């Protein structure tokens, strides 16, 4: 009896030990073993709970098994303020501020992947400190039309540039044990009618223009991807078999979680079968029905459970989704080795400052009007964006920065407190569904600004767009290409009163500039975040030599953009479909090939110093498909100050079997060069990257041909060229 009793005790003890330390909690076990163990212990109800939201920004986890909730936050420019559990009201916390980083258009304009890594690290550290598991960003949708309300959250018109910048961002962010959520997959190139619009795009454009940056994010190991609201081939992208099952999870091998945008799921069967893993949202079914605490009514909640119980959907499809969510848990909130994060550090502010400094683009500088040396003349600042808080608004990317230096404060810190300011024009307060009117009298503001300009020696006009609805804001697009709130007429009047005007455009989009020939200087300043005013003032004064390059082309008129060549058919769409008739010829690809130059070309950006390019060199002249082309070019700083230059390497094919652009960006290199010194700029271009997508074989094709490689300061400013020969290796029989 005693031995039986001891045996029973040992059995109970063994079971208790097993229960206390199941395999899914054993960090020495491989992730796949831990995932299968946890999955085997879960009930159907617990599995269903794991694949849909419990609040606006969280999922419930599995409390019985000790699997934590997943908490998410909007990005991509910083950690958004906290919200109420079940509505879009700010929670009103006092400790949910962040470091506001410049918008991703500014980061892209820096052409600095190392800086992208610092950017991602800052966001990741602050997200971790705020106990977030998933950051909803970065965004890599391609700039197709300047009217798109969300362009400021993306990285421009070129897929190579977006790919090169997004990979280090993701890797750095996720090193903090916080998942990046790459968005919006895919073809979210307009906000107008985003919930319903169907995108008609050919296979070449899809694969060569609109998907590469997403693939670069997957190759960088991104842990989550967010679906877009729009449709592709008549099916919503969030649960689109071609995009999710075949491409994302199939060809690319993505092993993370496919997440809805908030309310972008539309059908239980499609969600279950077409690769959606986690449903987040706003209302019962995302778009058409609203009631409080509707989470159990989501498509992947009770409706999915019922279909599984009724045998309409196999439980194995749910199990695969749960596996992916569990893998996300293991990578984030079940990873006990992840760092604790930091907040509001000097390093974070330094990164915000450097991104702003390197991203600001000097578009025009006639007779070296800029830099304007402090103390030499009286300076006036005119324009609402000199004082408007531009980290708030814009939709889900809004931020609550602990510090936000305005352009006026930055300018006064360098030029003195006696700098006079006039509002000039005014918009209403930020709103996400309609435009609020300004409370001020427009004529009085206009007249006061012109009078200030008349009595000043020089004027900094700080205008552009803002993050109000139908400006740079999600939910809809801009209605016009010109500057809003009467700014064009105001600039004309200011210049008539005083020709010494530098126009600073704050925006994430190109704008019409009918006054361009009348002003000596134009600066593209973006939404610059916490340290933006300081960075802008440093560039205007010459403390910082501008080095930003445009990540998209700016045209004279809206009709000059390829997306606007076909009327409503090509934008914003007809009968529920928008047709990408321009195909692969987006941005500079269009302007080069059609010989219709942009007003300011992709890659354009002036400096306060001068750079003289030497001769482009390659390591050899003949290459096989598996080779890498090593390029180098010497660049001398022959100007008056230290400065940074970005050499852009473009490649064009002489005799392609299918039409190709004159040239395409395949590499770039940014370096700072001391005045009077020189530096060697290099690039490594895989020959395989010279291929194009052939829809007949549904694969990439590399021709035996002659290719021209250009070293350029902008897409329209080629400084040196060479030709190389690509040949398939000969196969000889023995």
XYZ file of C-alpha atoms in Angstrom:
734
model
C 0.000 0.000 0.000
C 2.776 2.406 0.941
C 4.483 1.841 -2.406
C 1.207 2.388 -4.240
C 0.648 5.578 -2.264
C 4.146 6.815 -3.096
C 3.639 5.911 -6.734
C 0.413 7.891 -6.775
C 2.162 10.856 -5.190
C 4.933 10.651 -7.756
C 2.371 10.499 -10.553
C 0.504 13.524 -9.198
C 3.803 15.340 -8.707
C 4.811 14.519 -12.256
C 1.481 15.740 -13.599
C 1.751 18.929 -11.545
C 5.234 19.597 -12.854
C 4.010 18.966 -16.374
C 1.081 21.314 -15.880
C 3.337 23.972 -14.354
C 5.771 23.843 -17.249
C 4.034 22.737 -20.456
C 6.078 22.716 -23.636
C 4.637 25.990 -24.911
C 6.166 27.776 -21.917
C 9.526 26.035 -22.249
C 11.787 28.513 -24.019
C 14.364 25.828 -24.689
C 11.939 24.165 -27.103
C 11.749 25.144 -30.797
C 8.962 27.585 -31.584
C 7.094 25.093 -33.750
C 7.000 22.586 -30.861
C 5.754 25.246 -28.455
C 3.100 26.407 -30.928
C 1.744 22.893 -31.518
C 1.661 22.205 -27.792
C -0.294 25.382 -27.047
C -2.646 24.757 -29.959
C -3.373 21.219 -28.765
C -4.514 22.546 -25.369
C -6.961 25.150 -26.727
C -10.714 24.806 -27.041
C -12.581 25.990 -30.135
C -13.787 29.054 -28.229
C -10.228 29.911 -27.207
C -8.974 29.538 -30.768
C -11.728 31.788 -32.106
C -10.946 34.413 -29.454
C -7.340 34.495 -30.606
C -8.168 35.606 -34.165
C -10.287 38.700 -33.556
C -10.201 41.853 -31.461
C -11.501 42.350 -27.933
C -11.126 46.148 -28.040
C -10.092 48.825 -30.501
C -6.407 47.937 -30.149
C -6.114 44.578 -28.412
C -6.827 40.868 -28.700
C -7.650 38.714 -25.658
C -4.948 36.073 -25.771
C -5.783 32.903 -23.874
C -5.937 33.647 -20.120
C -6.447 30.004 -19.090
C -3.110 29.069 -20.660
C -1.307 32.250 -19.657
C -1.003 33.505 -23.243
C -1.034 37.315 -23.004
C -3.150 39.870 -24.774
C -1.662 41.473 -27.875
C -1.642 45.249 -27.687
C -1.254 47.347 -30.808
C -0.656 50.994 -31.572
C -0.838 53.096 -34.671
C 2.344 54.415 -36.239
C 4.416 54.736 -38.282
C 5.913 58.064 -37.139
C 5.691 57.371 -33.424
C 3.477 55.699 -30.819
C -0.067 57.069 -30.969
C -1.866 58.297 -27.856
C -4.118 55.892 -25.914
C -7.780 55.351 -26.776
C -10.903 54.289 -24.952
C -11.670 50.567 -24.965
C -14.487 50.620 -27.504
C -14.581 53.965 -29.302
C -12.357 56.494 -31.008
C -12.198 58.916 -28.106
C -8.732 59.700 -26.747
C -8.318 58.120 -23.337
C -7.002 61.340 -21.825
C -3.906 59.870 -20.233
C -1.140 62.178 -19.085
C 1.701 59.740 -19.811
C 0.999 58.721 -23.422
C 3.108 61.281 -25.257
C 5.900 60.273 -27.620
C 8.766 61.489 -29.747
C 7.242 62.559 -33.059
C 9.461 61.536 -35.924
C 9.190 63.185 -39.345
C 6.746 61.644 -41.799
C 7.974 58.727 -43.892
C 8.135 60.941 -47.004
C 10.828 62.907 -45.169
C 12.662 59.723 -44.201
C 12.567 58.583 -47.840
C 13.888 61.994 -48.931
C 16.951 61.464 -46.741
C 18.053 58.552 -48.991
C 19.819 57.231 -45.882
C 19.128 53.579 -44.911
C 21.275 53.920 -41.771
C 18.981 56.711 -40.657
C 15.978 54.480 -41.414
C 17.455 51.973 -38.945
C 17.757 54.699 -36.280
C 14.186 55.749 -37.016
C 12.888 52.198 -36.562
C 14.895 51.802 -33.368
C 13.360 54.956 -31.894
C 9.818 53.828 -32.697
C 10.545 50.327 -31.388
C 12.060 51.493 -28.112
C 9.185 53.856 -27.375
C 6.595 51.239 -28.364
C 8.220 48.711 -26.046
C 8.286 51.220 -23.190
C 4.576 51.858 -23.778
C 3.977 48.080 -23.602
C 2.934 47.698 -27.239
C 3.383 44.390 -29.015
C 2.560 45.465 -32.572
C 3.264 48.806 -34.248
C 0.966 49.430 -37.209
C 3.555 50.558 -39.731
C 5.587 51.300 -41.756
C 3.700 52.044 -44.973
C 5.145 51.407 -48.419
C 2.350 52.039 -50.901
C 3.566 53.769 -54.030
C 2.947 57.446 -54.738
C 0.739 57.298 -57.864
C -1.230 60.546 -57.656
C -0.340 63.673 -55.658
C -3.946 63.871 -54.503
C -3.748 60.730 -52.380
C -4.480 61.737 -48.814
C -2.087 59.239 -47.292
C 1.045 59.744 -49.405
C 2.791 61.433 -46.477
C 2.822 58.070 -44.651
C 4.567 56.319 -47.537
C 8.021 56.388 -49.131
C 7.531 57.869 -52.566
C 7.098 56.725 -56.147
C 10.039 54.358 -56.585
C 9.886 50.712 -55.453
C 13.652 50.382 -55.046
C 13.913 53.422 -52.771
C 10.963 52.252 -50.646
C 12.487 48.759 -50.420
C 15.910 50.036 -49.403
C 14.468 52.259 -46.668
C 11.841 49.914 -45.227
C 14.088 46.921 -44.525
C 16.366 48.590 -41.910
C 13.341 50.274 -40.316
C 11.673 46.881 -39.765
C 14.783 45.095 -38.508
C 15.587 47.809 -35.965
C 12.031 48.160 -34.715
C 11.620 44.406 -34.224
C 14.933 44.094 -32.370
C 12.939 45.497 -29.443
C 10.556 42.533 -29.416
C 7.833 44.655 -31.014
C 6.321 43.578 -34.335
C 6.267 45.898 -37.306
C 3.042 45.628 -39.308
C 3.802 46.437 -42.939
C 0.918 48.259 -44.614
C -1.326 48.617 -46.596
C -1.170 45.393 -48.611
C -1.764 46.151 -51.426
C -2.544 48.803 -54.069
C -3.807 51.376 -51.560
C -2.776 54.266 -53.808
C -5.768 56.498 -53.141
C -7.996 57.205 -50.170
C -11.039 58.280 -52.170
C -13.641 55.478 -52.094
C -10.977 53.284 -50.516
C -13.505 50.895 -48.982
C -14.990 49.897 -52.322
C -12.703 50.801 -55.211
C -11.479 47.912 -57.356
C -7.971 48.272 -58.803
C -7.352 47.117 -62.364
C -3.580 46.801 -62.742
C -1.554 44.648 -65.118
C 0.778 41.899 -63.921
C 3.945 43.822 -64.793
C 2.984 46.905 -62.829
C 1.800 44.818 -59.884
C 5.094 42.940 -59.682
C 7.539 45.656 -60.747
C 6.020 48.721 -59.047
C 3.477 47.948 -56.341
C 4.733 44.764 -54.646
C 8.568 45.026 -54.375
C 8.631 47.085 -51.173
C 6.264 44.620 -49.495
C 8.500 41.755 -50.567
C 11.511 43.649 -49.189
C 9.696 43.888 -45.859
C 8.973 40.162 -45.869
C 12.595 39.424 -46.793
C 13.608 41.623 -43.835
C 11.593 39.321 -41.578
C 8.525 41.458 -40.846
C 6.222 39.765 -38.323
C 2.871 41.220 -39.444
C 1.252 42.626 -42.570
C -1.893 44.759 -42.705
C -4.410 44.396 -45.526
C -5.795 47.384 -47.407
C -9.421 48.440 -47.795
C -9.580 48.373 -51.587
C -10.224 45.472 -53.943
C -8.021 43.691 -56.447
C -9.681 41.591 -59.159
C -13.008 42.200 -57.462
C -12.017 40.795 -54.070
C -11.042 42.847 -51.043
C -7.280 42.794 -50.566
C -7.442 41.818 -46.902
C -8.730 38.372 -47.843
C -7.613 38.068 -51.441
C -6.479 34.593 -52.482
C -3.995 35.852 -55.076
C -2.391 38.503 -52.894
C -2.385 36.684 -49.556
C -2.324 32.943 -50.147
C -0.459 32.748 -53.436
C 1.957 35.685 -53.268
C 2.469 36.733 -49.631
C 2.343 33.344 -47.924
C 3.121 31.208 -50.956
C 5.797 32.674 -53.216
C 7.324 34.906 -50.550
C 7.052 32.484 -47.621
C 5.684 35.012 -45.110
C 5.340 33.262 -41.729
C 3.777 36.114 -39.776
C 0.236 37.344 -39.166
C -2.023 38.844 -41.837
C -4.086 41.507 -40.048
C -7.049 43.495 -41.294
C -7.031 47.213 -41.465
C -9.708 48.323 -39.028
C -12.911 47.039 -40.594
C -11.441 45.793 -43.870
C -12.871 42.266 -43.578
C -16.096 41.666 -45.494
C -16.856 37.953 -45.618
C -16.367 34.998 -43.273
C -15.714 32.398 -45.974
C -13.188 34.575 -47.806
C -11.479 35.497 -44.541
C -11.211 31.835 -43.526
C -10.017 30.498 -46.871
C -7.995 33.373 -48.301
C -5.323 33.818 -45.670
C -6.623 36.394 -43.176
C -5.290 35.602 -39.672
C -6.509 38.353 -37.353
C -9.541 40.631 -37.608
C -9.418 44.070 -36.045
C -12.030 46.735 -36.583
C -14.420 49.431 -35.625
C -17.910 48.037 -36.044
C -19.734 44.743 -36.307
C -18.704 43.976 -39.858
C -16.240 46.764 -40.387
C -18.191 49.176 -42.521
C -21.969 49.050 -42.539
C -23.218 48.179 -39.065
C -22.298 49.823 -35.800
C -22.968 48.982 -32.203
C -21.007 48.861 -28.988
C -18.815 45.885 -28.024
C -19.536 44.064 -31.268
C -16.358 41.989 -31.317
C -18.075 38.609 -31.049
C -20.028 39.487 -34.188
C -16.928 39.990 -36.317
C -16.632 37.790 -39.393
C -13.905 35.732 -37.708
C -15.744 35.446 -34.388
C -19.113 33.740 -33.817
C -19.910 33.507 -37.572
C -16.665 31.595 -38.162
C -17.264 29.334 -35.167
C -20.754 28.505 -36.417
C -19.470 27.602 -39.877
C -16.833 25.335 -38.328
C -19.417 23.606 -36.126
C -21.750 23.204 -39.111
C -18.953 21.630 -41.127
C -18.904 24.399 -43.736
C -15.315 25.400 -42.919
C -12.651 22.958 -41.683
C -11.163 23.702 -38.273
C -7.718 23.197 -39.815
C -8.035 26.631 -41.442
C -8.591 28.183 -38.012
C -5.679 26.196 -36.573
C -3.320 27.664 -39.157
C -4.374 31.185 -38.161
C -3.902 30.390 -34.471
C -0.415 29.025 -35.186
C 0.567 32.329 -36.737
C -0.888 34.381 -33.879
C 0.916 32.172 -31.355
C 4.151 32.663 -33.277
C 3.587 36.417 -32.971
C 3.114 35.986 -29.217
C 6.377 34.069 -28.933
C 8.196 36.799 -30.848
C 6.749 39.632 -28.751
C 4.992 39.397 -25.393
C 6.130 35.847 -24.590
C 9.762 36.664 -25.328
C 11.260 37.217 -21.884
C 14.580 38.328 -23.375
C 13.266 41.408 -25.140
C 14.481 44.784 -23.846
C 12.339 47.048 -21.690
C 12.381 50.039 -24.036
C 13.044 53.720 -23.435
C 11.082 56.935 -23.864
C 11.822 60.589 -24.644
C 15.568 60.080 -24.629
C 18.075 62.584 -26.037
C 18.966 59.957 -28.637
C 15.354 59.835 -29.826
C 15.205 63.603 -30.238
C 18.573 63.532 -31.993
C 17.228 60.991 -34.477
C 14.110 63.082 -35.085
C 16.328 66.110 -35.693
C 18.695 64.318 -38.054
C 15.889 62.827 -40.148
C 14.371 66.293 -40.522
C 17.734 67.861 -41.379
C 18.583 65.243 -44.006
C 15.078 65.052 -45.469
C 14.426 68.739 -46.141
C 14.728 69.366 -49.894
C 15.938 72.622 -51.426
C 13.923 72.783 -54.645
C 14.979 76.189 -55.967
C 17.643 78.700 -54.924
C 18.068 81.497 -57.457
C 21.275 83.522 -57.055
C 21.979 81.727 -53.754
C 19.164 83.514 -51.954
C 19.521 80.889 -49.231
C 21.086 80.528 -46.759
C 19.972 83.798 -45.248
C 22.559 84.828 -42.690
C 21.095 85.890 -39.319
C 21.599 89.512 -38.323
C 22.010 90.829 -41.875
C 18.416 91.912 -42.464
C 14.968 92.019 -40.925
C 13.061 88.764 -41.383
C 9.314 88.209 -41.384
C 7.603 84.848 -41.044
C 4.196 84.468 -42.692
C 1.905 81.451 -42.840
C -0.227 79.280 -40.611
C 2.099 76.284 -40.820
C 4.739 78.288 -38.991
C 2.704 77.842 -35.815
C 0.201 75.040 -36.487
C 0.672 71.785 -34.583
C 1.235 69.357 -37.431
C 1.814 66.150 -35.476
C -1.898 65.997 -34.709
C -4.438 65.235 -37.404
C -3.993 63.154 -40.526
C -5.940 60.149 -39.296
C -4.405 57.144 -37.595
C -0.871 58.570 -37.812
C -1.710 61.416 -35.425
C 0.670 61.818 -32.501
C 0.844 63.477 -29.109
C 4.442 64.682 -28.980
C 6.030 65.652 -25.714
C 8.057 68.223 -27.657
C 7.157 69.923 -30.944
C 9.284 72.880 -31.992
C 7.350 75.019 -34.455
C 9.024 76.661 -37.471
C 8.440 80.088 -35.919
C 10.102 79.065 -32.652
C 12.993 77.490 -34.550
C 13.492 80.576 -36.721
C 13.344 82.921 -33.729
C 15.895 80.778 -31.883
C 18.393 81.544 -34.660
C 17.271 84.889 -36.106
C 16.190 86.492 -32.826
C 12.986 87.122 -30.932
C 12.341 90.300 -32.918
C 11.332 88.239 -35.962
C 7.780 89.374 -36.748
C 5.009 86.922 -37.584
C 1.717 87.176 -39.448
C -0.723 84.307 -39.890
C -1.611 85.255 -43.479
C -4.269 82.554 -43.839
C -5.973 80.052 -41.552
C -7.649 76.668 -41.750
C -9.992 75.062 -39.280
C -9.155 72.489 -36.643
C -8.236 68.910 -37.651
C -11.196 66.697 -38.440
C -11.401 63.297 -40.106
C -14.739 63.512 -41.897
C -15.276 67.080 -43.077
C -13.488 70.413 -43.343
C -13.999 72.779 -40.423
C -14.064 76.478 -41.293
C -11.505 78.945 -40.019
C -12.692 81.275 -37.245
C -10.686 84.213 -38.652
C -11.470 86.849 -41.268
C -9.482 85.903 -44.389
C -9.217 89.457 -45.769
C -7.799 90.852 -42.531
C -5.183 88.101 -42.345
C -4.273 88.615 -46.007
C -3.827 92.391 -45.699
C -1.821 92.181 -42.478
C 0.582 89.676 -44.051
C 1.161 91.782 -47.168
C 1.832 94.841 -45.034
C 4.367 92.936 -42.921
C 6.118 91.710 -46.072
C 6.307 95.271 -47.411
C 8.154 96.591 -44.371
C 10.542 93.623 -44.027
C 13.817 92.914 -45.813
C 13.054 89.213 -46.391
C 10.140 86.830 -45.903
C 9.924 83.156 -44.962
C 6.492 82.019 -46.121
C 5.671 78.790 -44.261
C 2.595 77.274 -45.862
C 1.549 74.221 -47.815
C -0.937 71.564 -46.750
C -1.889 70.356 -43.303
C -3.400 67.222 -41.805
C -7.020 68.319 -41.995
C -9.547 66.261 -43.943
C -9.004 66.397 -47.739
C -5.465 67.604 -47.137
C -2.800 65.114 -46.031
C -5.244 62.906 -44.180
C -6.580 59.382 -44.451
C -10.198 58.788 -45.397
C -10.272 60.806 -48.612
C -8.001 62.552 -51.083
C -7.182 66.151 -51.801
C -9.717 67.852 -54.020
C -7.284 70.181 -55.787
C -3.603 70.255 -56.752
C -3.186 73.922 -55.822
C -2.466 75.250 -52.341
C -5.571 75.575 -50.149
C -6.907 78.507 -48.124
C -6.000 81.162 -50.711
C -2.240 80.676 -50.345
C -1.415 81.042 -54.048
C -2.996 84.507 -54.194
C -1.339 85.415 -50.898
C 2.116 84.424 -52.162
C 1.578 86.461 -55.342
C 0.634 89.515 -53.250
C 3.573 89.063 -50.870
C 6.036 88.800 -53.763
C 4.552 91.928 -55.322
C 5.207 93.755 -52.055
C 8.632 92.184 -51.480
C 10.409 89.895 -53.990
C 12.795 88.488 -51.353
C 10.672 85.493 -50.421
C 11.572 81.907 -49.592
C 8.491 79.681 -49.844
C 8.573 76.699 -47.473
C 6.054 74.011 -48.411
C 4.951 71.758 -45.563
C 3.306 68.677 -47.057
C 3.624 65.019 -47.890
C 2.568 65.656 -51.476
C 3.570 67.758 -54.442
C 1.622 70.976 -54.969
C 0.985 73.303 -57.886
C 3.333 76.315 -57.917
C 1.974 79.013 -60.273
C 4.158 81.605 -58.492
C 7.402 79.598 -58.889
C 9.122 81.952 -61.358
C 8.491 84.936 -59.076
C 10.203 83.658 -55.920
C 13.950 83.123 -55.503
C 13.782 80.056 -53.226
C 11.483 77.105 -52.541
C 11.958 74.508 -49.799
C 10.082 71.224 -49.368
C 9.937 70.725 -45.618
C 7.464 67.849 -45.012
C 5.891 67.129 -41.594
C 9.038 67.278 -39.527
C 8.004 66.035 -36.101
C 9.276 67.024 -32.679
C 12.412 68.853 -33.807
C 11.113 70.124 -37.124
C 11.254 73.844 -36.431
C 14.866 73.627 -35.317
C 15.875 71.597 -38.369
C 14.123 73.969 -40.771
C 15.735 77.053 -39.216
C 19.156 75.391 -39.375
C 18.724 74.792 -43.106
C 17.413 78.307 -43.814
C 20.305 79.890 -41.922
C 23.024 77.646 -43.345
C 23.869 75.886 -40.075
C 22.915 72.731 -41.975
C 23.630 72.232 -45.656
C 20.512 70.726 -47.282
C 20.927 67.219 -48.675
C 17.399 65.864 -49.144
C 16.275 64.480 -52.490
C 12.684 64.265 -53.718
C 11.234 60.752 -53.328
C 8.643 61.603 -55.984
C 8.285 63.816 -59.045
C 6.469 67.160 -58.817
C 4.671 68.257 -61.990
C 3.544 71.654 -63.197
C -0.111 70.646 -63.363
C -2.241 67.700 -62.320
C -2.721 66.683 -65.944
C 1.031 66.047 -66.256
C 0.901 63.054 -63.903
C 0.574 59.640 -65.584
C -2.303 58.635 -63.296
C -4.308 61.595 -64.601
C -3.884 60.964 -68.321
C -7.130 59.041 -68.748
C -9.654 61.216 -66.967
C -11.903 59.631 -64.365
C -11.057 56.153 -65.692
C -7.498 56.372 -64.334
C -8.369 58.491 -61.293
C -10.480 58.311 -59.187
C -12.175 55.512 -61.151
C -15.386 54.807 -63.030
C -18.159 52.376 -62.111
C -16.266 51.220 -59.048
C -12.953 50.456 -60.780
C -9.801 52.544 -61.193
C -7.638 51.540 -64.163
C -3.853 51.840 -63.869
C -3.479 52.419 -67.611
C 0.023 53.848 -67.183
C 1.205 50.364 -66.171
C 4.856 50.356 -65.102
C 5.358 53.956 -66.206
C 4.918 55.629 -62.826
C 6.643 58.868 -61.840
C 10.011 59.490 -63.453
C 9.598 56.324 -65.510
C 6.744 58.114 -67.295
C 8.457 61.487 -67.593
C 11.663 59.991 -68.988
C 10.007 57.624 -71.421
C 7.325 60.009 -72.690
C 9.829 62.882 -72.728
C 7.534 65.041 -70.650
C 9.820 66.419 -67.928
C 8.501 67.019 -64.448
C 8.784 70.443 -62.849
C 11.025 68.901 -60.186
C 12.259 65.413 -60.976
C 12.487 62.407 -58.711
C 15.807 62.574 -56.876
C 16.110 66.352 -57.274
C 17.545 68.334 -54.386
C 19.908 71.305 -54.347
C 22.763 72.024 -51.957
C 24.603 75.091 -50.681
C 27.792 73.597 -52.058
C 28.785 72.133 -55.444
C 29.692 68.578 -56.363
C 31.798 67.584 -59.355
C 31.377 64.014 -60.554
C 34.208 61.968 -61.954
C 33.875 59.003 -64.301
C 31.643 56.083 -63.401
C 33.574 52.811 -63.130
C 32.470 49.158 -62.999
C 34.568 46.178 -61.963
C 34.173 44.718 -65.464
C 32.089 45.038 -68.611
C 30.553 41.579 -69.016
C 28.320 39.869 -66.473
C 26.334 36.682 -66.041
C 22.913 36.544 -64.323
C 24.317 35.427 -60.968
C 26.926 38.189 -60.801
C 26.947 41.473 -58.917
C 27.915 44.735 -60.603
C 30.337 46.737 -58.466
C 30.157 50.458 -59.249
C 32.227 53.389 -58.065
C 32.512 57.066 -58.870
C 34.604 59.823 -57.330
C 32.787 63.004 -56.330
C 34.542 66.196 -55.299
C 33.076 68.959 -53.134
C 34.125 72.063 -55.068
C 31.838 74.497 -53.273
C 31.876 76.745 -50.231
C 30.872 74.409 -47.386
C 30.765 70.814 -46.224
C 27.795 68.914 -47.595
C 26.291 65.530 -48.357
C 25.490 64.239 -51.822
C 23.424 61.242 -52.922
C 24.651 59.552 -56.075
C 21.778 57.713 -57.731
C 22.527 54.734 -59.972
C 20.000 54.131 -62.745
C 19.945 51.276 -65.256
C 18.346 51.143 -68.699
C 18.172 48.283 -71.184
C 18.894 48.859 -74.894
C 16.728 46.207 -76.579
C 14.185 44.688 -74.175
C 11.643 42.247 -75.531
C 8.905 44.216 -73.736
C 8.704 48.002 -73.274
C 10.775 49.286 -70.347
C 11.449 52.735 -68.889
C 14.473 54.647 -70.148
C 16.053 54.053 -66.750
C 15.204 52.718 -63.305
C 16.805 53.314 -59.920
C 18.815 50.269 -58.864
C 21.128 51.724 -56.212
C 22.174 54.888 -54.394
C 24.902 56.042 -52.047
C 24.868 59.040 -49.718
C 28.039 60.478 -48.224
C 29.165 63.672 -46.558
C 32.100 65.320 -48.314
C 34.237 68.011 -46.696
C 34.726 71.244 -48.635
C 37.693 70.841 -50.982
C 37.788 67.085 -50.484
C 36.511 64.148 -52.510
C 34.980 60.763 -51.781
C 34.285 57.536 -53.627
C 30.601 56.606 -53.882
C 29.851 52.922 -54.481
C 26.969 50.574 -55.197
C 26.530 46.830 -55.567
C 23.795 45.914 -58.050
C 22.851 42.244 -58.495
C 22.521 41.443 -62.172
C 19.324 39.566 -61.313
C 17.740 42.885 -60.291
C 17.906 44.007 -63.936
C 15.156 41.531 -64.829
C 11.602 42.534 -65.643
C 8.335 40.666 -65.135
C 7.059 38.821 -68.195
C 3.296 38.156 -67.918
C 3.427 35.432 -70.566
C 5.571 33.198 -68.383
C 4.369 34.799 -65.109
C 7.953 35.107 -63.956
C 10.957 37.403 -64.062
C 12.946 37.582 -67.300
C 16.536 38.684 -67.860
C 17.583 39.263 -71.466
C 21.007 38.968 -73.015
C 21.539 42.634 -73.787
C 23.493 45.849 -73.387
C 22.573 47.913 -70.317
C 23.395 51.571 -69.687
C 24.231 52.491 -66.108
C 23.979 56.158 -65.113
C 25.406 57.959 -62.107
C 23.099 60.899 -61.444
C 22.379 63.668 -58.982
C 18.690 63.382 -59.911
C 16.693 61.324 -62.369
C 16.973 64.211 -64.849
C 20.591 65.093 -64.008
C 22.867 62.314 -65.271
C 26.563 63.016 -64.681
C 28.325 59.910 -66.037
C 27.386 56.712 -67.891
C 28.844 53.339 -68.807
C 27.595 50.338 -70.758
C 27.765 46.727 -69.637
C 26.942 43.451 -71.337
C 24.801 40.782 -69.689
C 25.024 37.305 -71.196
C 23.777 33.915 -70.089
C 26.777 31.605 -69.607
C 27.410 29.212 -72.473
C 26.631 25.560 -71.720
C 29.020 23.192 -73.470
C 28.642 19.430 -73.702
C 31.490 17.252 -72.524
